[in-house]
XYZ file of C-alpha atoms in Angstrom:
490
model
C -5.843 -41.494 -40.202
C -7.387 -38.682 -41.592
C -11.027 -37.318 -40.681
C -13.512 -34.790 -41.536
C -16.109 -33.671 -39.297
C -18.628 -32.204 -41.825
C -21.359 -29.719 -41.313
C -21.479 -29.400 -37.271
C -21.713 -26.436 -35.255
C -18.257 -25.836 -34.180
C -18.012 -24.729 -30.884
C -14.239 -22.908 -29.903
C -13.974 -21.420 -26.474
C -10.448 -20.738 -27.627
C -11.234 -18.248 -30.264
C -14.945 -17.507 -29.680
C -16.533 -18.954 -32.958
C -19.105 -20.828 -32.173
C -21.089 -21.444 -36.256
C -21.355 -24.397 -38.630
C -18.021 -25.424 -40.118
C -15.983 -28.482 -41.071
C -13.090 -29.887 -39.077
C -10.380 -31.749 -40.597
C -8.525 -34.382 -38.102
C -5.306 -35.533 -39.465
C -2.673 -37.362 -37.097
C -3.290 -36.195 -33.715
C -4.315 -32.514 -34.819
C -6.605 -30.396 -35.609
C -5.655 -29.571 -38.689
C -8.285 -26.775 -40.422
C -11.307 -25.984 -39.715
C -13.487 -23.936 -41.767
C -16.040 -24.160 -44.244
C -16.331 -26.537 -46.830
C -13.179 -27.574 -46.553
C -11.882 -30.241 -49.041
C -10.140 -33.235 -48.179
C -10.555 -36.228 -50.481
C -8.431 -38.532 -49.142
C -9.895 -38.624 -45.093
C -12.802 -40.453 -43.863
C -16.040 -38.257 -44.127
C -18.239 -38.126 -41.300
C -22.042 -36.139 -41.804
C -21.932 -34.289 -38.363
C -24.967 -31.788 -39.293
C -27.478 -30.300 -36.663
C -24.803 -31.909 -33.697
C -22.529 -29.365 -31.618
C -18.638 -30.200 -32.136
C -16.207 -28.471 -29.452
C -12.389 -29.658 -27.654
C -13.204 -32.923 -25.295
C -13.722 -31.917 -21.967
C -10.684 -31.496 -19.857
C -11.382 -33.345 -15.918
C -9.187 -31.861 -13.273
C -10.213 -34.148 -10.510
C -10.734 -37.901 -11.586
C -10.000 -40.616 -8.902
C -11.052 -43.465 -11.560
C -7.458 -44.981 -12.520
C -9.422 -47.514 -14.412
C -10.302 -48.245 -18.035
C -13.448 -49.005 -16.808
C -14.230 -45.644 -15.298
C -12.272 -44.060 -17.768
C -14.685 -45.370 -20.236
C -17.872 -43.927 -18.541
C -16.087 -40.411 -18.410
C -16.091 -41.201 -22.088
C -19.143 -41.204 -22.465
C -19.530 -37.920 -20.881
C -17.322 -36.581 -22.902
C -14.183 -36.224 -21.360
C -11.248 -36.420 -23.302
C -8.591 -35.630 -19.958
C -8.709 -37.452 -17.134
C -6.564 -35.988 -14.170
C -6.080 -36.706 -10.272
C -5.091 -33.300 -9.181
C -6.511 -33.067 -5.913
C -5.368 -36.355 -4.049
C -2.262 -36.981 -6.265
C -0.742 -40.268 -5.929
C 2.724 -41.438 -4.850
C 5.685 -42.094 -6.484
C 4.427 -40.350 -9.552
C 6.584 -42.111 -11.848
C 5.012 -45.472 -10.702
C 1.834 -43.772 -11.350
C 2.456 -42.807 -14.794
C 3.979 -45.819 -15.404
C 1.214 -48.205 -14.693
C -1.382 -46.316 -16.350
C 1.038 -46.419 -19.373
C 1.453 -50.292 -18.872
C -2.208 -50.973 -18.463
C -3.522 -48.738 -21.238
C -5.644 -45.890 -20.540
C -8.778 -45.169 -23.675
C -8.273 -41.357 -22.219
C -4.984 -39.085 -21.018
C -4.279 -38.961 -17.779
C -1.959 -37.397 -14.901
C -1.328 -36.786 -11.331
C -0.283 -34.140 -9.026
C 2.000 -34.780 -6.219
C 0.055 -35.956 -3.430
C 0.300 -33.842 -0.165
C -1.288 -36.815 2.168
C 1.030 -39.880 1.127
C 3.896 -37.685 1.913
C 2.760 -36.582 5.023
C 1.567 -40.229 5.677
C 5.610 -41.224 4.495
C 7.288 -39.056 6.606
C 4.569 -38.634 9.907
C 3.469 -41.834 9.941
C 6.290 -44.529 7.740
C 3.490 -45.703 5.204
C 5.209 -46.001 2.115
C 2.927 -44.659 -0.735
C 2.405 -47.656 -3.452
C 0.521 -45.473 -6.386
C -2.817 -47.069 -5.628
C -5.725 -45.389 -4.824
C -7.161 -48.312 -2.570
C -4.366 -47.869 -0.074
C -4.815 -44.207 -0.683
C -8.313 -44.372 0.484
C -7.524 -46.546 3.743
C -4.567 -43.937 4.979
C -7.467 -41.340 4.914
C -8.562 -42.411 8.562
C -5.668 -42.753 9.794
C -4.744 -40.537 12.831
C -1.189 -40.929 12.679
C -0.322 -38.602 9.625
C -2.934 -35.744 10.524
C -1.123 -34.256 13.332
C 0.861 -31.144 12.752
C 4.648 -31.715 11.942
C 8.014 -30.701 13.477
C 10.006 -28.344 11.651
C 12.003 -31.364 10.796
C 9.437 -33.173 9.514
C 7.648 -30.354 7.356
C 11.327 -29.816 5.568
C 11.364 -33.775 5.062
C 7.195 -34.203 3.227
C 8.399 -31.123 1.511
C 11.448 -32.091 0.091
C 9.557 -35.476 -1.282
C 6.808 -33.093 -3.062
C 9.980 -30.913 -4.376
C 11.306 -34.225 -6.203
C 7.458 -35.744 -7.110
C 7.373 -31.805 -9.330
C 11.111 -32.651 -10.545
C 9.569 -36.544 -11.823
C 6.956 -34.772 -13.849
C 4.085 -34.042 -11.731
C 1.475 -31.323 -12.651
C 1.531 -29.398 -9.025
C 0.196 -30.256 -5.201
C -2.513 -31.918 -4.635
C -3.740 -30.804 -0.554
C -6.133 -32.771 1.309
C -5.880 -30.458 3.755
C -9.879 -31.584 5.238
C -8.487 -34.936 5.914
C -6.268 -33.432 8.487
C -7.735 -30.320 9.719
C -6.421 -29.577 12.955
C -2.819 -28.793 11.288
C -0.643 -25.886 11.784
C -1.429 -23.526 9.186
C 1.961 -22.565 8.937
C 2.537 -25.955 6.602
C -0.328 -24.916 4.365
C 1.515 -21.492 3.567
C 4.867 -23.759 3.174
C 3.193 -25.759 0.449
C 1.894 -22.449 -0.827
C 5.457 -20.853 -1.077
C 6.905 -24.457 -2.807
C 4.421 -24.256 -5.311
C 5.117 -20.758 -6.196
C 8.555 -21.515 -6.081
C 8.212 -24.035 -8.218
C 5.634 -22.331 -10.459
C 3.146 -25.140 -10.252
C -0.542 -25.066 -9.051
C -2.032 -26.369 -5.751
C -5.454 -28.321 -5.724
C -6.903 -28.061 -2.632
C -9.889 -29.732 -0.355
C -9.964 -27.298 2.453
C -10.558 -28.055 6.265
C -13.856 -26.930 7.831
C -15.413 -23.656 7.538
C -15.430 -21.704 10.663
C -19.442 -21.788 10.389
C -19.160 -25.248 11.014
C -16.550 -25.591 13.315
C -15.587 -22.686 15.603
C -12.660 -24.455 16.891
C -11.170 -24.820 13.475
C -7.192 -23.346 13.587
C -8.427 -21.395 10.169
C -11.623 -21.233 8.151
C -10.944 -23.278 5.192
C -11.752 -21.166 1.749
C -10.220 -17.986 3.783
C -6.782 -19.955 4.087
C -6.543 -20.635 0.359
C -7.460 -17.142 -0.414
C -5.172 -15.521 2.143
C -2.332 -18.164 1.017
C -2.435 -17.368 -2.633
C -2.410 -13.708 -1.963
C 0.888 -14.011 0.137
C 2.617 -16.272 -1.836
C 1.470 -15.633 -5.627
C 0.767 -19.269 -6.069
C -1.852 -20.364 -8.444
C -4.402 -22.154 -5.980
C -7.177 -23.897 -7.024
C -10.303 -24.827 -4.628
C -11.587 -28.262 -4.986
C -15.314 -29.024 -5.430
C -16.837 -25.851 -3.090
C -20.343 -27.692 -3.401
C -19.401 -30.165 -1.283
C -16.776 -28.203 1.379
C -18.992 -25.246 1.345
C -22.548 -27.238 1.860
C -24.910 -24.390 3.155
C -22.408 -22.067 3.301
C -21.458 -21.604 -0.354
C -22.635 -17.634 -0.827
C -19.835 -16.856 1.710
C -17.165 -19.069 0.434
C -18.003 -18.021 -3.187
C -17.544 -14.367 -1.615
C -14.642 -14.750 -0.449
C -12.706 -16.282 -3.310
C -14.121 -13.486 -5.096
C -12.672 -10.396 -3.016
C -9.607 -12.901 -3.097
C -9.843 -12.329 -7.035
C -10.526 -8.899 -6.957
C -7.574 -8.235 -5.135
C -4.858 -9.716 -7.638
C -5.094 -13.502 -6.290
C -4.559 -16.628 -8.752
C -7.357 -18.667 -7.071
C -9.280 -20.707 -9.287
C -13.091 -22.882 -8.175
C -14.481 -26.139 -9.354
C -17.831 -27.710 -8.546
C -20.034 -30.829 -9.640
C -23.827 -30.956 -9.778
C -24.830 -33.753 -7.260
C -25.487 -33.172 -3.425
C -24.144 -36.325 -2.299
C -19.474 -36.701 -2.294
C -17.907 -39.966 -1.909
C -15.142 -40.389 -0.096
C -13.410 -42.999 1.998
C -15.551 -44.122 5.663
C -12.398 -43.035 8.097
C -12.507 -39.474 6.703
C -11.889 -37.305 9.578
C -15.394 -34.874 8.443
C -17.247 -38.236 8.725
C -16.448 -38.517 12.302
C -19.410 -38.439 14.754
C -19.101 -35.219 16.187
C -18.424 -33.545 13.374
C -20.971 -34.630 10.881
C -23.110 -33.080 13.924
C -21.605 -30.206 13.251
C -22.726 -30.054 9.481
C -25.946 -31.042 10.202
C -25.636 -34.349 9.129
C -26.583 -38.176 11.271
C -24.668 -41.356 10.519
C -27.799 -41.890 8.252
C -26.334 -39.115 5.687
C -23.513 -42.162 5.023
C -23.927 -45.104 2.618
C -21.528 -47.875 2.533
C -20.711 -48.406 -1.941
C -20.254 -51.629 -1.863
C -23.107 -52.536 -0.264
C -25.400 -50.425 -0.390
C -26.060 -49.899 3.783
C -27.705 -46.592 5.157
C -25.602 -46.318 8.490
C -28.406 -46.379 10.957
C -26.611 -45.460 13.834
C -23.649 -43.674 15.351
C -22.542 -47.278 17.097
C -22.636 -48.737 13.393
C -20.488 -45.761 12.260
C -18.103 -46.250 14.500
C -17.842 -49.640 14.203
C -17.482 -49.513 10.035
C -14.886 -46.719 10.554
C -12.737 -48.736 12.819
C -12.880 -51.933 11.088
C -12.483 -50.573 7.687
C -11.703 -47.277 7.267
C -10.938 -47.473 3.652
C -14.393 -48.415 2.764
C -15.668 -45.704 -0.626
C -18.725 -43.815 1.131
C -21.528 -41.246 0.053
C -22.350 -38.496 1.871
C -25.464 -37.101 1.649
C -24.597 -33.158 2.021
C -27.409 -30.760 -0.140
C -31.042 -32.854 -0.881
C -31.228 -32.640 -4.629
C -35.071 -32.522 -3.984
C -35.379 -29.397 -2.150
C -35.535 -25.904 -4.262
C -32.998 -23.784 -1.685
C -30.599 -26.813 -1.726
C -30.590 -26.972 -5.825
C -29.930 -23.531 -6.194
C -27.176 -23.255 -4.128
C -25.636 -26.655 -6.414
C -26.569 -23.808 -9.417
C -24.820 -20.941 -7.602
C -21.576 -23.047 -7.551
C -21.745 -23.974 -11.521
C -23.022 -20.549 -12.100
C -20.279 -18.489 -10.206
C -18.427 -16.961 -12.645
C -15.197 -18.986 -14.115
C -15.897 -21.746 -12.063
C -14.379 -25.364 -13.539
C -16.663 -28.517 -13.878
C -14.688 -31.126 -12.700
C -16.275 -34.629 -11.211
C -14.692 -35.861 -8.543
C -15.164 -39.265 -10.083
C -14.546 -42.199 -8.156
C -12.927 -45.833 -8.650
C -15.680 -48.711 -9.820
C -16.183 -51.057 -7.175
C -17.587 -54.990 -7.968
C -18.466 -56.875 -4.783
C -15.972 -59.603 -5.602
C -13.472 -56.921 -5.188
C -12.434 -55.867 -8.534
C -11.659 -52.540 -8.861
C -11.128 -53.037 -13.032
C -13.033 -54.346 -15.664
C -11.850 -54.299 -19.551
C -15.185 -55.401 -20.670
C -17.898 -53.423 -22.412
C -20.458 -52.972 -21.605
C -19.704 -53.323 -18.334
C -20.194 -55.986 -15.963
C -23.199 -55.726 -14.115
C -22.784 -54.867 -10.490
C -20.650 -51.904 -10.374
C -20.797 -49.304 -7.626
C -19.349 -45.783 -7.684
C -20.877 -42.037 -7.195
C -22.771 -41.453 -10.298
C -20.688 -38.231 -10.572
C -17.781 -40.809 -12.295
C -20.383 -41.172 -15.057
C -22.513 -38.222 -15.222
C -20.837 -35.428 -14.203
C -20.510 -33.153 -17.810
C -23.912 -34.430 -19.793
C -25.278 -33.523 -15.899
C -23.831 -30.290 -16.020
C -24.994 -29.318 -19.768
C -28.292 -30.561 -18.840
C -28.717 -28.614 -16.162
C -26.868 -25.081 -17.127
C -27.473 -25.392 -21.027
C -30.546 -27.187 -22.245
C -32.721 -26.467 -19.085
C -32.417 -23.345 -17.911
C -30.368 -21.410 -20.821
C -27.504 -20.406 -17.959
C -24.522 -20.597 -19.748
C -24.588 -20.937 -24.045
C -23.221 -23.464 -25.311
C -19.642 -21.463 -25.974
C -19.574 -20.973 -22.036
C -20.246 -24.638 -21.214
C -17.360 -25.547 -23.297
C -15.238 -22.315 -21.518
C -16.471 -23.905 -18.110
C -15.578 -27.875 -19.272
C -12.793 -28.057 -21.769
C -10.933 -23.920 -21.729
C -10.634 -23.062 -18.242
C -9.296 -26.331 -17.015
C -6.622 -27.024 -19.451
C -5.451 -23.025 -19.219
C -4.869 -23.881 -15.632
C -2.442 -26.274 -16.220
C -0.398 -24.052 -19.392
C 2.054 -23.014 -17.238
C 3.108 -26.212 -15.282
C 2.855 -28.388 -18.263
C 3.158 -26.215 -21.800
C 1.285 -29.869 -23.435
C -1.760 -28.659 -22.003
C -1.891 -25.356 -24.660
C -3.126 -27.602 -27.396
C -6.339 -28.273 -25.313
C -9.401 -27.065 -24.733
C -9.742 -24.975 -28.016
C -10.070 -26.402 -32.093
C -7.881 -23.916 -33.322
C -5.540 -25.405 -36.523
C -2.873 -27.190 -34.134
C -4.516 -28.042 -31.389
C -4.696 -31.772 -30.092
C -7.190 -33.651 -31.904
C -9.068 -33.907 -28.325
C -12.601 -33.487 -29.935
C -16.471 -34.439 -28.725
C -19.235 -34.583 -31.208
C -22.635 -34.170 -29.230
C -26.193 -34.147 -29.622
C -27.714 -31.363 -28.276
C -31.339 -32.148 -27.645
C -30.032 -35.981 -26.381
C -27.437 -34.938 -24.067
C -28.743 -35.950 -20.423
C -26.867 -37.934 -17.473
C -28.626 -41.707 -16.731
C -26.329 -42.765 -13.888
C -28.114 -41.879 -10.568
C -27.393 -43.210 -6.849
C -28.610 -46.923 -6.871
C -27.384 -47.649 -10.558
C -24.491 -45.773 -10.743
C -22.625 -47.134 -13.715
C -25.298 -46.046 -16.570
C -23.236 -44.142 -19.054
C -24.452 -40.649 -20.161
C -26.758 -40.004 -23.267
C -25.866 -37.935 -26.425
C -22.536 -38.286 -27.230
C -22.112 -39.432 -30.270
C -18.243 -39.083 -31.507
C -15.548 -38.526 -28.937
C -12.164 -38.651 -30.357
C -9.009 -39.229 -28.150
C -5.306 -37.992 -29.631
C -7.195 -38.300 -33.476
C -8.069 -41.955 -32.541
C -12.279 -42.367 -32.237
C -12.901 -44.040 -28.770
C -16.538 -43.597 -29.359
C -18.368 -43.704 -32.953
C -22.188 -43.210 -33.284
C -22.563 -43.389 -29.922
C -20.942 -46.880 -29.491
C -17.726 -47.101 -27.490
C -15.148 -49.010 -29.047
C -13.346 -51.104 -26.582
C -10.358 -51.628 -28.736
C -9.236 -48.212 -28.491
C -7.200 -47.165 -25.263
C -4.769 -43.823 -27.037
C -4.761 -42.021 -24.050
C -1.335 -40.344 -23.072
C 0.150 -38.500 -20.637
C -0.024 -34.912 -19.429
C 3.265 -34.492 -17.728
C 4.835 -31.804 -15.613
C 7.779 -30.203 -16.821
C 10.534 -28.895 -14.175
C 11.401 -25.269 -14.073
């Protein structure tokens, strides 16, 4: 089907333009865009005084739902990507999204912790994140590995990059006591393979003394001697108080001819799973932090105590958590959340997390959806958050820059590992049809800690491969075109 998107401002990070023009849609592409442009025979839609721009590209999306893919929908995202956690077999991966239906694209990296967890600890990875989430905690795969060992997880990631995967995902903070030596390893495959990493570092040396290797200088120091692209997960949340030295450092790292690349979100509160080893005890101490900076998702419990920490963490360490790291509500603690968005280059990505119901479904094809559902807000506010924030409130970044930041930068990452990923994140003539109409005086996050699942405000078109998920404003729940973003082998 054909469409024209008449009279917006057109927004192209690729290019630069950023004025009021027409864009013609026409089977999966964009096919013109100019002014005035005529095209009798395609569906007309009056886009005037709204901001049109490529659907924002999400490096790090834990969702694996159409349910949470629908509420990044609604915040505009148009790619959908699990990058730093990775899941295992990737094939089964692709394949079940495929199966299932999926209203966005989608694709995985091959993930660093379920083939340590294979080969350390014989858990054989299953694609899911639920059993993803419940490995976290254990202590069995976060030792350091015999050179025996290393060659075995390593030669699994070789073949996960060979079955299509779009690089190494490291969660390299849910076993931080490991021999450095196996991050560089991973660094030198990747380069090797000339595929990105996505890493959550270990602890910060501020925060741990003790640590074998401060976290963002290890990335930094790894890309430099190995010429691997290396991207740094979410520094809000791994860099806490500590983000002007962190940000720092990846800038000398930068300066000095390094490929290392920074996202962050705009919330002060992560989500992960309860058994995470930087939820342990001691070393939430170390950050600062009491038991009481945890809250179970699913039910909604304020850990009062470290006895009741414990206690969750043994019995079920898979349990999806907050954790309270920066207070939103103080002024120093907001600007350093700014300082992260604001750093220059630095990717939005969300972090976005699975949709829980406490029947224990982890899906829902029904929209709206069913009341109920817990998840970090960041799986349905993250963008219209960050525009909010950096755009319409404080006149940061323009509105060409937000688009650089959400839509250019991520999907330029990802050119050379998968050469699909060239026709996003720009509305040149031939690029995908990945396309977000929004208003710009509307455009505002609802979803907030105790109602999580509130979709975003002031997107009003959001079209998906050509096909229109969402139409003045309304999702349509019939639509799922979402493909796949593959890796393809050297």
């Amino acid at each position: 089907m054909r469409t024209l998107l008449r009279g917006g401002r057109v927004v192209d990070p690729g290019s630069g333009f950023d004025g009021v023009a027409d864009v013609l849609i026409d089977d999966g592409k964009v096919a013109a865009v100019g002014a005035d442009l005529d095209a009798p025979d395609a569906t007309g839609i009056d886009v005037t005084g709204l901001v049109v721009g490529p659907g924002f590209v999400d490096l790090h999306s834990h969702v694996h739902s159409v349910a949470g893919q629908r509420l990044q929908a609604m915040d505009g995202v148009t790619t959908a990507l699990d990058l730093e956690a990775g899941l295992m077999p990737v094939e089964r991966a692709y394949a079940e999204a495929a199966a299932a239906g999926r209203p966005l694209h989608y694709g995985f990296s091959a993930s660093w912790g379920a083939a340590r967890a294979q080969v350390l600890a014989g858990i054989e990875p299953d694609a899911n994140i639920g059993s993803g989430l419940a490995v976290l905690g254990n202590p069995r795969w976060q030792r350091s590995s015999s050179k025996e060992e290393l060659g075995a997880w390593l030669s699994l990631l070789d073949a996960e990059i060979a079955n299509g995967a779009l690089g190494i995902g490291v969660l390299m903070g849910y076993a931080p006591a490991t021999d450095p030596g196996e991050f560089l390893a991973v660094a030198r495959l990747a380069a090797k393979a000339g595929v990105p990493t996505y890493t959550h570092v270990r602890e910060l040396v501020e925060v741990d003394p003790a640590i074998p290797v401060d976290g963002s200088v290890e990335i930094a120091v790894a890309a430099g001697e190995t010429g691997a692209a290396m991207h740094h997960c979410h520094v809000n949340s791994t860099s806490g108080h500590h983000v002007d030295r962190v940000l720092a450092t990846l800038d000398n790292a930068r300066r000095e001819g390094s490929r290392v690349t920074v996202e962050a979100y705009p919330y002060g509160a992560g989500s992960t799973a309860v058994g995470a080893a930087f939820i342990e005890p001691d070393r939430l101490r170390l950050k600062g932090l009491r038991p009481s900076s945890v809250v179970i998702l699913e039910t909604g419990e304020r850990v009062r105590d470290e006895a009741r920490l414990l206690e969750i963490r043994r019995q079920d360490p898979g349990a999806p958590c907050l954790l309270e790291f920066l207070d939103e509500h103080d002024p120093r603690d907001r600007g350093l959340l700014h300082q992260a968005l604001a750093f220059p280059d630095a990717i939005v990505a969300s972090d976005a997390m699975p949709v829980y119901w406490k029947d224990g479904r982890a899906e829902s094809t029904e929209w709206p959806l069913p009341p109920g559902g817990t998840t970090h807000p960041r799986t349905a506010g993250t963008f219209a958050k960050t525009l909010r924030l950096m755009v319409c409130e404080t006149g940061t970044w323009t509105w060409l820059e937000a688009f650089r930041r959400c839509s250019y930068l991520p999907s330029r990452l990802l050119d050379d590992v998968a050469p699909a990923a060239r026709g996003k994140g720009h509305l040149a003539a031939g690029a995908d049809a990945d396309v977000v109409v929004l208003d710009p005086d509307r455009i505002t996050d609802t979803a907030t800690y105790t109602d999580p699942t509130r979709p975003s405000h002031g997107i009003r078109h959001l079209f998906v491969a050509g096909v229109r998920v969402i139409g003045d404003g309304k999702l349509d729940p019939e639509a799922l075109p979402g493909q796949p973003l593959r890796g393809e082998p050297k």
